[in-house]
Each structure stands twice: as C-alpha cells, then as structure tokens.
mmCIF file of C-alpha atoms in Angstrom:
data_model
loop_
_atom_site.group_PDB
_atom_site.id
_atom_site.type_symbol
_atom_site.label_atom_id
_atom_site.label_comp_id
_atom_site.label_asym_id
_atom_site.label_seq_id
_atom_site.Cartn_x
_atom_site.Cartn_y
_atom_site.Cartn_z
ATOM 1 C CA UNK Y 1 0.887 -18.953 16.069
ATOM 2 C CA UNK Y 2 2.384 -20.583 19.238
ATOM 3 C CA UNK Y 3 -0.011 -18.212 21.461
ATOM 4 C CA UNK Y 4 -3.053 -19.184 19.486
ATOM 5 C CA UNK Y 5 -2.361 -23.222 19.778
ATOM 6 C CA UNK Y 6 -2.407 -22.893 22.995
ATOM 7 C CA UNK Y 7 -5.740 -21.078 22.847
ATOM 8 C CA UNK Y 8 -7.663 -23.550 20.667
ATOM 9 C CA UNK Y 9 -6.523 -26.148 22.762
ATOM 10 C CA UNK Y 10 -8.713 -24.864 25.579
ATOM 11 C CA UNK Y 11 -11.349 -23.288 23.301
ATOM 12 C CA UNK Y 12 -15.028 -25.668 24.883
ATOM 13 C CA UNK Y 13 -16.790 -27.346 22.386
ATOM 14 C CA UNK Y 14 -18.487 -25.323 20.398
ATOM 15 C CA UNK Y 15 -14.985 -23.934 18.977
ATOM 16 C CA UNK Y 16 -13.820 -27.803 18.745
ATOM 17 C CA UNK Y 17 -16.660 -28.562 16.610
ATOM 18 C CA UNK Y 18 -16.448 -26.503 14.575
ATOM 19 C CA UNK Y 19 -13.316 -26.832 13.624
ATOM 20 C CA UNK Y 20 -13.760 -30.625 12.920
ATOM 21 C CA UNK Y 21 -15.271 -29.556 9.879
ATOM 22 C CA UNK Y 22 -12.066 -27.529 8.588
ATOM 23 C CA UNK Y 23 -10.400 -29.599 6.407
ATOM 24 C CA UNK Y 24 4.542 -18.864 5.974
ATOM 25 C CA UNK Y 25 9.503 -16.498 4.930
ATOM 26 C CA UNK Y 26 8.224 -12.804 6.025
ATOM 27 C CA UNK Y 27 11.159 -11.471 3.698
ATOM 28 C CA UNK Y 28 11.195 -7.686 3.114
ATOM 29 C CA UNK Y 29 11.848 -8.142 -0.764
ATOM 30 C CA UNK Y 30 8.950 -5.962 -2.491
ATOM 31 C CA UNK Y 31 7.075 -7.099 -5.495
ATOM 32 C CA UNK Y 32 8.544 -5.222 -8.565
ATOM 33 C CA UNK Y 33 6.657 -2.460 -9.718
ATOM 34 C CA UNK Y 34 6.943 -2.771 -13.354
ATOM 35 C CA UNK Y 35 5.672 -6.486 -13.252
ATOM 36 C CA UNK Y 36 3.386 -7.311 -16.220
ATOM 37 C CA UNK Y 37 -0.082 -8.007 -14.447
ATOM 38 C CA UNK Y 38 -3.446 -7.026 -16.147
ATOM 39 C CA UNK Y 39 -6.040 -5.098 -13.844
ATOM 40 C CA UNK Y 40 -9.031 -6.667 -12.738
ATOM 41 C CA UNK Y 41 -11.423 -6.492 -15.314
ATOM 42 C CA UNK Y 42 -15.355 -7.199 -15.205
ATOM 43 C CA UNK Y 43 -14.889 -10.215 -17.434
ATOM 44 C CA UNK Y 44 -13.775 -12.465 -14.631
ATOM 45 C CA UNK Y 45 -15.830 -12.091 -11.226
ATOM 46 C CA UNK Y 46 -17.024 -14.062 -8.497
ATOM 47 C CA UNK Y 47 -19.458 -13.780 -5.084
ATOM 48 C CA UNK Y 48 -18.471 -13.625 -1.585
ATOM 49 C CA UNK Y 49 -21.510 -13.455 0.870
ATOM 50 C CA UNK Y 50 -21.391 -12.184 4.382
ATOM 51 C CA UNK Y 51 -24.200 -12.220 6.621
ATOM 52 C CA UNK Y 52 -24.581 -9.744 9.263
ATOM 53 C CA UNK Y 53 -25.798 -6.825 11.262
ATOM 54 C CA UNK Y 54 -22.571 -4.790 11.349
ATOM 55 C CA UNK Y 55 -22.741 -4.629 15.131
ATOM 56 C CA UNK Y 56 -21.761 -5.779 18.233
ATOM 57 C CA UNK Y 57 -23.636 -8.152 19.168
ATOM 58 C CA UNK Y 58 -23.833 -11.978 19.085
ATOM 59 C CA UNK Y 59 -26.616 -13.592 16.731
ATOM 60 C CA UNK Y 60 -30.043 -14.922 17.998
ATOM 61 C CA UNK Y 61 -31.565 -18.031 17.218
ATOM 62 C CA UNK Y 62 -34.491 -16.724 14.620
ATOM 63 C CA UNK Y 63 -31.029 -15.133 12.741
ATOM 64 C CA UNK Y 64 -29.655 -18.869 12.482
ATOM 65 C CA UNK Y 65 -33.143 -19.990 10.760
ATOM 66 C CA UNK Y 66 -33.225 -16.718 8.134
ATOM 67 C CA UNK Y 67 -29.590 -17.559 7.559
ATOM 68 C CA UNK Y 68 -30.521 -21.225 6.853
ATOM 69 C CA UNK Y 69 -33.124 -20.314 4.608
ATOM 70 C CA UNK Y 70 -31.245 -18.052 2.400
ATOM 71 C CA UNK Y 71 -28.019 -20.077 2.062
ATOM 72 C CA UNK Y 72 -29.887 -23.519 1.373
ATOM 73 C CA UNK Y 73 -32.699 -22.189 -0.542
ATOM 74 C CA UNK Y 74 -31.905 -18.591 -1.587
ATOM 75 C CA UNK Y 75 -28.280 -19.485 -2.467
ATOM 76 C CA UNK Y 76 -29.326 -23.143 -3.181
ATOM 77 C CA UNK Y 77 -26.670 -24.731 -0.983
ATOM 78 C CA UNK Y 78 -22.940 -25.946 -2.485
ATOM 79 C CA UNK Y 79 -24.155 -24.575 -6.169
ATOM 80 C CA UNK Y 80 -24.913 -20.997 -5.261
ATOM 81 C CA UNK Y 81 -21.977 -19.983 -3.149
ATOM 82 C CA UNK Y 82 -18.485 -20.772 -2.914
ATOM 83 C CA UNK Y 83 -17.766 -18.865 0.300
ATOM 84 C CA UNK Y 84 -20.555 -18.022 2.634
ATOM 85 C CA UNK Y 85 -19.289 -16.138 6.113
ATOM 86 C CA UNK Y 86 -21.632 -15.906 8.848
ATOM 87 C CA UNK Y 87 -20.196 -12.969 11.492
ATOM 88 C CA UNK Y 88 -20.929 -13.219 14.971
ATOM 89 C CA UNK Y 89 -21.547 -16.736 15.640
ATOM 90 C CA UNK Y 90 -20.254 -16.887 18.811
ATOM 91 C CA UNK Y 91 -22.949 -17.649 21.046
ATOM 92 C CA UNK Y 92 -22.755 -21.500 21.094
ATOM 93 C CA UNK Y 93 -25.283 -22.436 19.021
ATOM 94 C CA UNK Y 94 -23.621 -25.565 17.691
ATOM 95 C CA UNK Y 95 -26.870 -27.336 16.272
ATOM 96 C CA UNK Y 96 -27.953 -24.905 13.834
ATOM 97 C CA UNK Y 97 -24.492 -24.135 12.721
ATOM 98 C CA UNK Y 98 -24.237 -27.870 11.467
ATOM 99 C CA UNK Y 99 -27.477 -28.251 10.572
ATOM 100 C CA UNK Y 100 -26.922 -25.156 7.693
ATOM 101 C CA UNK Y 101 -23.598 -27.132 6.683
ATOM 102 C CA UNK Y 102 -25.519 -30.441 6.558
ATOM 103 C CA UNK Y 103 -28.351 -28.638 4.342
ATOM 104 C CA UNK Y 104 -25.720 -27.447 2.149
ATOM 105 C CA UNK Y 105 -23.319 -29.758 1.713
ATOM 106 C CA UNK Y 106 -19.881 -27.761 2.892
ATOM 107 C CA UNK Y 107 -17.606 -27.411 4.864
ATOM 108 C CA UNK Y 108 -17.322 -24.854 8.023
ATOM 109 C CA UNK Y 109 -14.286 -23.717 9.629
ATOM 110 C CA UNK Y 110 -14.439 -20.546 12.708
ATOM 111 C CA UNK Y 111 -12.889 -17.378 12.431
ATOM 112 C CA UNK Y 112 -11.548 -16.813 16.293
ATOM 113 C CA UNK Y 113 -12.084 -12.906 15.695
ATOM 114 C CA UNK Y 114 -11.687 -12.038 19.157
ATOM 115 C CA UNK Y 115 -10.904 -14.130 22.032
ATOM 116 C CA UNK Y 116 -11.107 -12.367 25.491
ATOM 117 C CA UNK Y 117 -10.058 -15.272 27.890
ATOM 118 C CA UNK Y 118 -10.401 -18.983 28.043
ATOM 119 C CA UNK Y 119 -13.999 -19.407 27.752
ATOM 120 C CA UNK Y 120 -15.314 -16.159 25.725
ATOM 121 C CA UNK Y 121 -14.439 -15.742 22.295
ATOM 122 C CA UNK Y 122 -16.118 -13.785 19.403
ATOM 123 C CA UNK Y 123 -16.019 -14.714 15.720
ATOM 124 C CA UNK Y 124 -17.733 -15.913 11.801
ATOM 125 C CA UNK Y 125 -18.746 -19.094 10.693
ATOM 126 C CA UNK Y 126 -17.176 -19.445 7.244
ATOM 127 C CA UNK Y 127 -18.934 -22.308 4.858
ATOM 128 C CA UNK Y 128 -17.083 -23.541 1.900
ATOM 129 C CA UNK Y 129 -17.052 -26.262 -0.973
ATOM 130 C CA UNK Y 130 -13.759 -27.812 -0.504
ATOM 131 C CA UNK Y 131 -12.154 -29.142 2.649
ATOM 132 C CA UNK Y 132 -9.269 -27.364 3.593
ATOM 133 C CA UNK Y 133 -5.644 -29.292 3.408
ATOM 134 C CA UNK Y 134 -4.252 -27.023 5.616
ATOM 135 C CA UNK Y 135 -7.364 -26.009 8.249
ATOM 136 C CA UNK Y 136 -7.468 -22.651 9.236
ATOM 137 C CA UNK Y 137 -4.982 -20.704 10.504
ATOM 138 C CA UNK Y 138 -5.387 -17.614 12.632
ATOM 139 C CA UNK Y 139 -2.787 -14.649 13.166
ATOM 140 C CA UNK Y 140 -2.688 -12.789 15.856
ATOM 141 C CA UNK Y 141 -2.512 -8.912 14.808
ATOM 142 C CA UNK Y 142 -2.549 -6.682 18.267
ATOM 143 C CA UNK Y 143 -4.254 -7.340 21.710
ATOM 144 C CA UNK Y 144 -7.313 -9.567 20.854
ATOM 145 C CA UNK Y 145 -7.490 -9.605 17.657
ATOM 146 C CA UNK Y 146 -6.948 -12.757 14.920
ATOM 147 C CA UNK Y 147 -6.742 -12.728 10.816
ATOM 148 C CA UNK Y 148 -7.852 -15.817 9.711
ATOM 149 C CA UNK Y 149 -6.451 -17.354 6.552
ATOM 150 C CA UNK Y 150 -7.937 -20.252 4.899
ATOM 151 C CA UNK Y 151 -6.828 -21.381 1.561
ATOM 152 C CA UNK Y 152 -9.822 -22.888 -0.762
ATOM 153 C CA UNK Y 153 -11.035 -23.205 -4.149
ATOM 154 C CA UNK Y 154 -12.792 -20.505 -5.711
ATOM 155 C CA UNK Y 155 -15.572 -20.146 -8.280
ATOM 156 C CA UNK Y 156 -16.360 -17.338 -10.847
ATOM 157 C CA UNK Y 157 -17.392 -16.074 -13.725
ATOM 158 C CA UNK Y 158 -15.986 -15.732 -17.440
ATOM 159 C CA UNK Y 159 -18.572 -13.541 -19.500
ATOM 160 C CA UNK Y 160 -18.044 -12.573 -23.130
ATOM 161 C CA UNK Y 161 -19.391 -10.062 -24.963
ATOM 162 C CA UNK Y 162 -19.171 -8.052 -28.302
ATOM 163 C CA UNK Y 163 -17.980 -4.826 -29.450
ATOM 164 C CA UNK Y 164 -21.952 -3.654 -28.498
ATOM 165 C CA UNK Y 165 -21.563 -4.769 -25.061
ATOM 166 C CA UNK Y 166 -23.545 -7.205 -25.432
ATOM 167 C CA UNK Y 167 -23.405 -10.719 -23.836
ATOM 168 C CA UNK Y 168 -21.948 -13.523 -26.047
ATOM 169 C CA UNK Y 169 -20.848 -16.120 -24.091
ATOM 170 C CA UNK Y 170 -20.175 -17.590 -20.209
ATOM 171 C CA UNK Y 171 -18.255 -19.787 -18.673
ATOM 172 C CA UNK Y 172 -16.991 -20.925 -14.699
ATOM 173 C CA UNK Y 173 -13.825 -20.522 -13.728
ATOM 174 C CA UNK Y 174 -12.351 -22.266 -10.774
ATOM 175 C CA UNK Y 175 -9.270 -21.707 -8.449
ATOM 176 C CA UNK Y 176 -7.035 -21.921 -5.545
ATOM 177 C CA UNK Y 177 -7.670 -18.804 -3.426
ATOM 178 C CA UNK Y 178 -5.655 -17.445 -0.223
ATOM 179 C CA UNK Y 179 -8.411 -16.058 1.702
ATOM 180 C CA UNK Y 180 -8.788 -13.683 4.999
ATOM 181 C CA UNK Y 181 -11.144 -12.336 7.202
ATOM 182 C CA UNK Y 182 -10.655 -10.719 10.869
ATOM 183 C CA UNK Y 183 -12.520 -8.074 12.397
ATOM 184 C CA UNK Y 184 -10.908 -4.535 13.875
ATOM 185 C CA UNK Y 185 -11.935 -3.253 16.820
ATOM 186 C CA UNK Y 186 -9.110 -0.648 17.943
ATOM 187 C CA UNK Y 187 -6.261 1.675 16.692
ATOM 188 C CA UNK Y 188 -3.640 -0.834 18.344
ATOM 189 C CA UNK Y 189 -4.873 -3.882 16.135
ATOM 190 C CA UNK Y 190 -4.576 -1.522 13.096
ATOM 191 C CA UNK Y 191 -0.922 0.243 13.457
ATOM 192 C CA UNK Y 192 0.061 -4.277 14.255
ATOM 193 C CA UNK Y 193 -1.684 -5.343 11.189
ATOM 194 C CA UNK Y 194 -0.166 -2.619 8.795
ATOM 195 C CA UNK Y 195 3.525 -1.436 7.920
ATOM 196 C CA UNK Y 196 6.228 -2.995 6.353
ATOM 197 C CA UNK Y 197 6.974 -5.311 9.540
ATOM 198 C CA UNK Y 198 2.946 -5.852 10.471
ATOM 199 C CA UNK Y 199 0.834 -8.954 9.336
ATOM 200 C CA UNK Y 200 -0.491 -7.638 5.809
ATOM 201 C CA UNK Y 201 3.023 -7.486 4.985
ATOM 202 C CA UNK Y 202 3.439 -10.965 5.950
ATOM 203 C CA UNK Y 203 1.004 -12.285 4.257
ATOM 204 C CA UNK Y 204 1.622 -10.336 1.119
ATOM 205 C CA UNK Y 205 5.462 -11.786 1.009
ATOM 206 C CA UNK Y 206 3.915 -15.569 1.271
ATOM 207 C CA UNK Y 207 1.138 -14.988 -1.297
ATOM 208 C CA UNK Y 208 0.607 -11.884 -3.826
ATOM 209 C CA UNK Y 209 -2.373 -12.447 -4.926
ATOM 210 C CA UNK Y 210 -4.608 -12.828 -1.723
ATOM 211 C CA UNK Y 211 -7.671 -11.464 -1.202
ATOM 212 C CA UNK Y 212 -9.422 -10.277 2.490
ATOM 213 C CA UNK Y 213 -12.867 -9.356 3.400
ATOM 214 C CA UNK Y 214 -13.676 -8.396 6.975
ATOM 215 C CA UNK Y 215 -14.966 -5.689 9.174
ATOM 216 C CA UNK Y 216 -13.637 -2.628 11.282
ATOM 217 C CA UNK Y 217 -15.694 -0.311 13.439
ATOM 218 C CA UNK Y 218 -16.793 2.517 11.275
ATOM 219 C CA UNK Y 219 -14.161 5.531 13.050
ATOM 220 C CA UNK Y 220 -11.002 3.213 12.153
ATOM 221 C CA UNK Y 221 -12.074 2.754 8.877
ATOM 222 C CA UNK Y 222 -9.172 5.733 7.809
ATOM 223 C CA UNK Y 223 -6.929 3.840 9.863
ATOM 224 C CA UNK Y 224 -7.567 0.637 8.201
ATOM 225 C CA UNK Y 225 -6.989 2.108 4.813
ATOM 226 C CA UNK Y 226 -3.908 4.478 5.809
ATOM 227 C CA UNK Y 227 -1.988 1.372 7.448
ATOM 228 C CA UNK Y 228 -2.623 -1.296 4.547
ATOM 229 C CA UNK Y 229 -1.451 1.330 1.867
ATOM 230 C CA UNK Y 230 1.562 1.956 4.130
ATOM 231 C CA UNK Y 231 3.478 -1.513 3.875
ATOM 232 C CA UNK Y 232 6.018 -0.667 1.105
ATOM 233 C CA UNK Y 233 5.931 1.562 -2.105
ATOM 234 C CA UNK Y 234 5.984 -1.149 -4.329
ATOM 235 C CA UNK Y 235 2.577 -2.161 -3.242
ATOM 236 C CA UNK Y 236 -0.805 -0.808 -4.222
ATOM 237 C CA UNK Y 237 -2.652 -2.329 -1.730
ATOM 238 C CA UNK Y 238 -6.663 -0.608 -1.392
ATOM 239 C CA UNK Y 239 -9.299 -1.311 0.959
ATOM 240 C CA UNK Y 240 -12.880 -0.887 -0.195
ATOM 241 C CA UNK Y 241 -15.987 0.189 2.098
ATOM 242 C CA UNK Y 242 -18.512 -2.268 0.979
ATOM 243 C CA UNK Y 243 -21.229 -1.545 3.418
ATOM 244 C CA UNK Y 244 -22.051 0.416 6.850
ATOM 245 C CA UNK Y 245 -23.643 -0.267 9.349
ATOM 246 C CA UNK Y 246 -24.928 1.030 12.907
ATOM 247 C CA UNK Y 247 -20.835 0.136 14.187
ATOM 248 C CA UNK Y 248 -19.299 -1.738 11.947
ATOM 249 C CA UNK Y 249 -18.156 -0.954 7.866
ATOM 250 C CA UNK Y 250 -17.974 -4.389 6.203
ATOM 251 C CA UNK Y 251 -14.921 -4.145 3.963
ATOM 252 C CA UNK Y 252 -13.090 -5.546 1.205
ATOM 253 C CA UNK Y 253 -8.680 -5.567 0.785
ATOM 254 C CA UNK Y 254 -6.648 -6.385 -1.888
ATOM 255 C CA UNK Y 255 -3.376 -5.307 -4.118
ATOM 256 C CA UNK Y 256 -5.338 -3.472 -6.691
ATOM 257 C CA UNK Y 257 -3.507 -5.698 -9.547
ATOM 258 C CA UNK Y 258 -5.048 -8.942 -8.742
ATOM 259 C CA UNK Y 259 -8.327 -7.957 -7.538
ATOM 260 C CA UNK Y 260 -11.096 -5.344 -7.229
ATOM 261 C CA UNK Y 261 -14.371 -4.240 -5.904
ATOM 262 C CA UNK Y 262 -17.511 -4.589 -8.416
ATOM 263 C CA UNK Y 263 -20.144 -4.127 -6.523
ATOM 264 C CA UNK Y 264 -22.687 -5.521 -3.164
ATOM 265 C CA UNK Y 265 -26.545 -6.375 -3.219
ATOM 266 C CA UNK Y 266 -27.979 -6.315 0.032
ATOM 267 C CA UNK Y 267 -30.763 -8.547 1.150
ATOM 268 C CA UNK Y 268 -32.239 -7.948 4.547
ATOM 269 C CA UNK Y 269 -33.192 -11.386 6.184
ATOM 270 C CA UNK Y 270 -34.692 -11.163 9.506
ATOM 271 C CA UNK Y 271 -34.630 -8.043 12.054
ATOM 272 C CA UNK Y 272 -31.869 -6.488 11.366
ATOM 273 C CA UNK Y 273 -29.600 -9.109 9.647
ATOM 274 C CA UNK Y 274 -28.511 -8.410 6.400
ATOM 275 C CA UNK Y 275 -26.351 -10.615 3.183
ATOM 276 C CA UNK Y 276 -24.271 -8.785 1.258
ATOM 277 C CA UNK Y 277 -23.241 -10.388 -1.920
ATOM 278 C CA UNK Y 278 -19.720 -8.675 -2.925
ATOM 279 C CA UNK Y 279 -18.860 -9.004 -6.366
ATOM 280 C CA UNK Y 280 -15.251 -9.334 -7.026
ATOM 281 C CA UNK Y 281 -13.092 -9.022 -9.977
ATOM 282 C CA UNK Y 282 -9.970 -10.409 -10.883
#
C-alpha cells in the first residue's frame, strides 16, 4: 500500500481526476469446511459489464463514443447497470471519460492495472451507483501489477417460479459487495497473487464472500486457475473463462459457495470493441 501512495501521488492528471470521482488482519485461520452456506443458485443473479477488446492496446477515441452510447442509451445510464468497467482507458482521454459519468449519473474510480514508471500507467475505468466510503484501493501483486478493490452496493435479481419452471414472480435485491479487478500479464504476478501467503489469500481472510472479475493473457490462464485453487484446502476458490480474445481471456473468480458463473452476452460495439454482460449468481 505504502509503494502505491507514493505512486498516485505523482500519477498527472488524468489519474487525479479520475479518482476525484471515487467516493485489511491477513490471519492464516481457514474458513471451516463444514460451514452451512447454500450454493449459488439461478434465483438470485446480477450483471457485471466489461467493455473491451481483450488486447493490448489502449482505446481510441471512436471506442469512447460506442462506449457512451451503449452505457447511456443501451444500458440506460444509473438504471441499467450497477457496475460498468471500461479496460484500457489509459490513454488520457479525460473528457469523454466524464462526459459518460455525467450522462449516466455515477460514479468512476481507475483501476491502476499496470503502472510502468511515473508518467505511464495502464488500467479500467470502473462506473458505479454509489460513491465509495472508502475510495479505491489498489494491491500490489508482483512486478507491475495492482488488484483493485472497491467496495459498493450491488443490484440483482430475485426471480420466482413454479414447480413448471415457469416465472411467477421478481423482485431487486440490493447489497454491499467487495469487489476486484486487476489484469495478469506474467507468471511472476500469478505465483504473488496465489498461495496461502499471496494476495487472494489476503483478501479472502478480510472478506469471504468477495467476488473478482479481471483479465489474464490467454497462456497464464492455467496458472491463474492452479494458483487461486492453491491458497488453503479449506477453500474452493474457481476461476471461470468468460470470454477470449486475440491476447487476453476475460475472467471471472470467486469461492464457489458465495458465487458463480451464469452466463455472458456479447455485444460488439465499434471495430473491435466488445461488452460482455456476465451474469452472476449468488
């Protein structure tokens, strides 16, 4: 934490603003196994989107005005979405960034993904409902590489239905969520994040039930899942491929007790960039 401070202090202003919109014991006591928590079930679920092209590169300015259009119009702004990341919006474009949180109503805060030196950086634009109390925080797990962790308020889905399956009844349900997001670029940033000493771990012993949704380049995606199933027996933590792409497999991690993958629609927007609309059950 103390090394990225003193990063964000220096960060130039596109990094300052947009954190002006942003409103841990690492014990090695497992969770007992025999705890009595209910799977996931399809009853309750909810919708992450992420925006990208599952590469490498930065996005351009015609991806800012598809992005626009599908969040504020597609989406329909605060009502459609209750977490909305926007990956690779690191190429100072601070106009367009605020503009989509002023159509919308929300609040942003930015994932430092990668930061190479004092004035180049890499990372998402997340847009949310609720300001955060506590900001943003960001981890470092191996040589240039953050998890952020924001904690919000999520929104979902109750559905009923009969014995025929079919549809009785729905209702929202609304939450306080620990959310992450980072993106994995090497081996190194891997073997640091998983274990029983690495940062899942740490996370996991300040707050069971979180949930993460990121990206890792499509040859570590093994690696991802073999280190975050590796940070104590008690633990049955899975990670999810939700999409590939040309470099990059967008992903979803939880502890298979309090959450689980449902399902992705993919709309393409504009050459290349894609949303991805992950359902999630709880």
């Amino acid at each position: 934490m103390k090394i990225m401070k003193r990063y964000l202090s220096i960060i130039p202003s596109f990094a300052l603003a947009a954190m002006l919109f942003t409103g841990c014991d690492n014990g090695l006591d497992e969770y007992p196994s025999d705890a009595p928590i209910p799977a996931p079930s399809e009853k309750f679920t909810t919708d992450i989107q992420f925006v990208s092209r599952l590469n490498d590169a930065a996005l351009g300015a015609g991806d800012y005005t598809a992005f626009d259009g599908y969040v504020a119009n597609t989406l329909g702004g605060k009502s459609g979405s209750w977490l909305t990341i926007l990956d690779r919006a690191d190429n100072g474009n601070v106009s367009a960034l605020m503009q989509t949180a002023l159509n919308t109503r929300q609040y942003t805060a930015f994932a430092f993904n990668r930061i190479v030196n004092k004035t180049s950086w890499q990372g998402s634009m997340l847009y949310f409902n609720d300001c955060l109390p506590l900001g943003a925080q960001g981890v470092p797990t191996g040589k240039g590489c953050y998890v952020t962790d924001i904690k919000t308020r999520m929104t979902g889905t109750r559905t009923d239905k009969n014995d025929a399956g079919e549809v009785t009844g729905e209702a929202s349900v609304s939450f306080e969520v620990d959310f992450l997001t980072a993106r994995f670029d090497t081996a190194e940033q891997i073997e640091a994040f998983g274990g029983r000493r690495g940062v899942l771990r740490s996370f996991y012993d300040a707050n069971m039930p979180m949930l993460m949704v990121g990206t890792v380049k499509n040859d570590l995606l093994g690696a991802l899942q073999t280190a975050a199933g590796s940070i104590g027996s008690n633990y049955a933590v899975k990670v999810w491929p939700v999409a590939e792409g040309s470099q990059y497999t967008l992903f979803m991690l939880s502890e298979e007790r309090f959450w689980g993958f449902h399902s992705v629609q993919k709309k393409a927007l504009s050459g290349g960039l894609d949303a991805y609309a992950i359902k999630v059950m709880w």
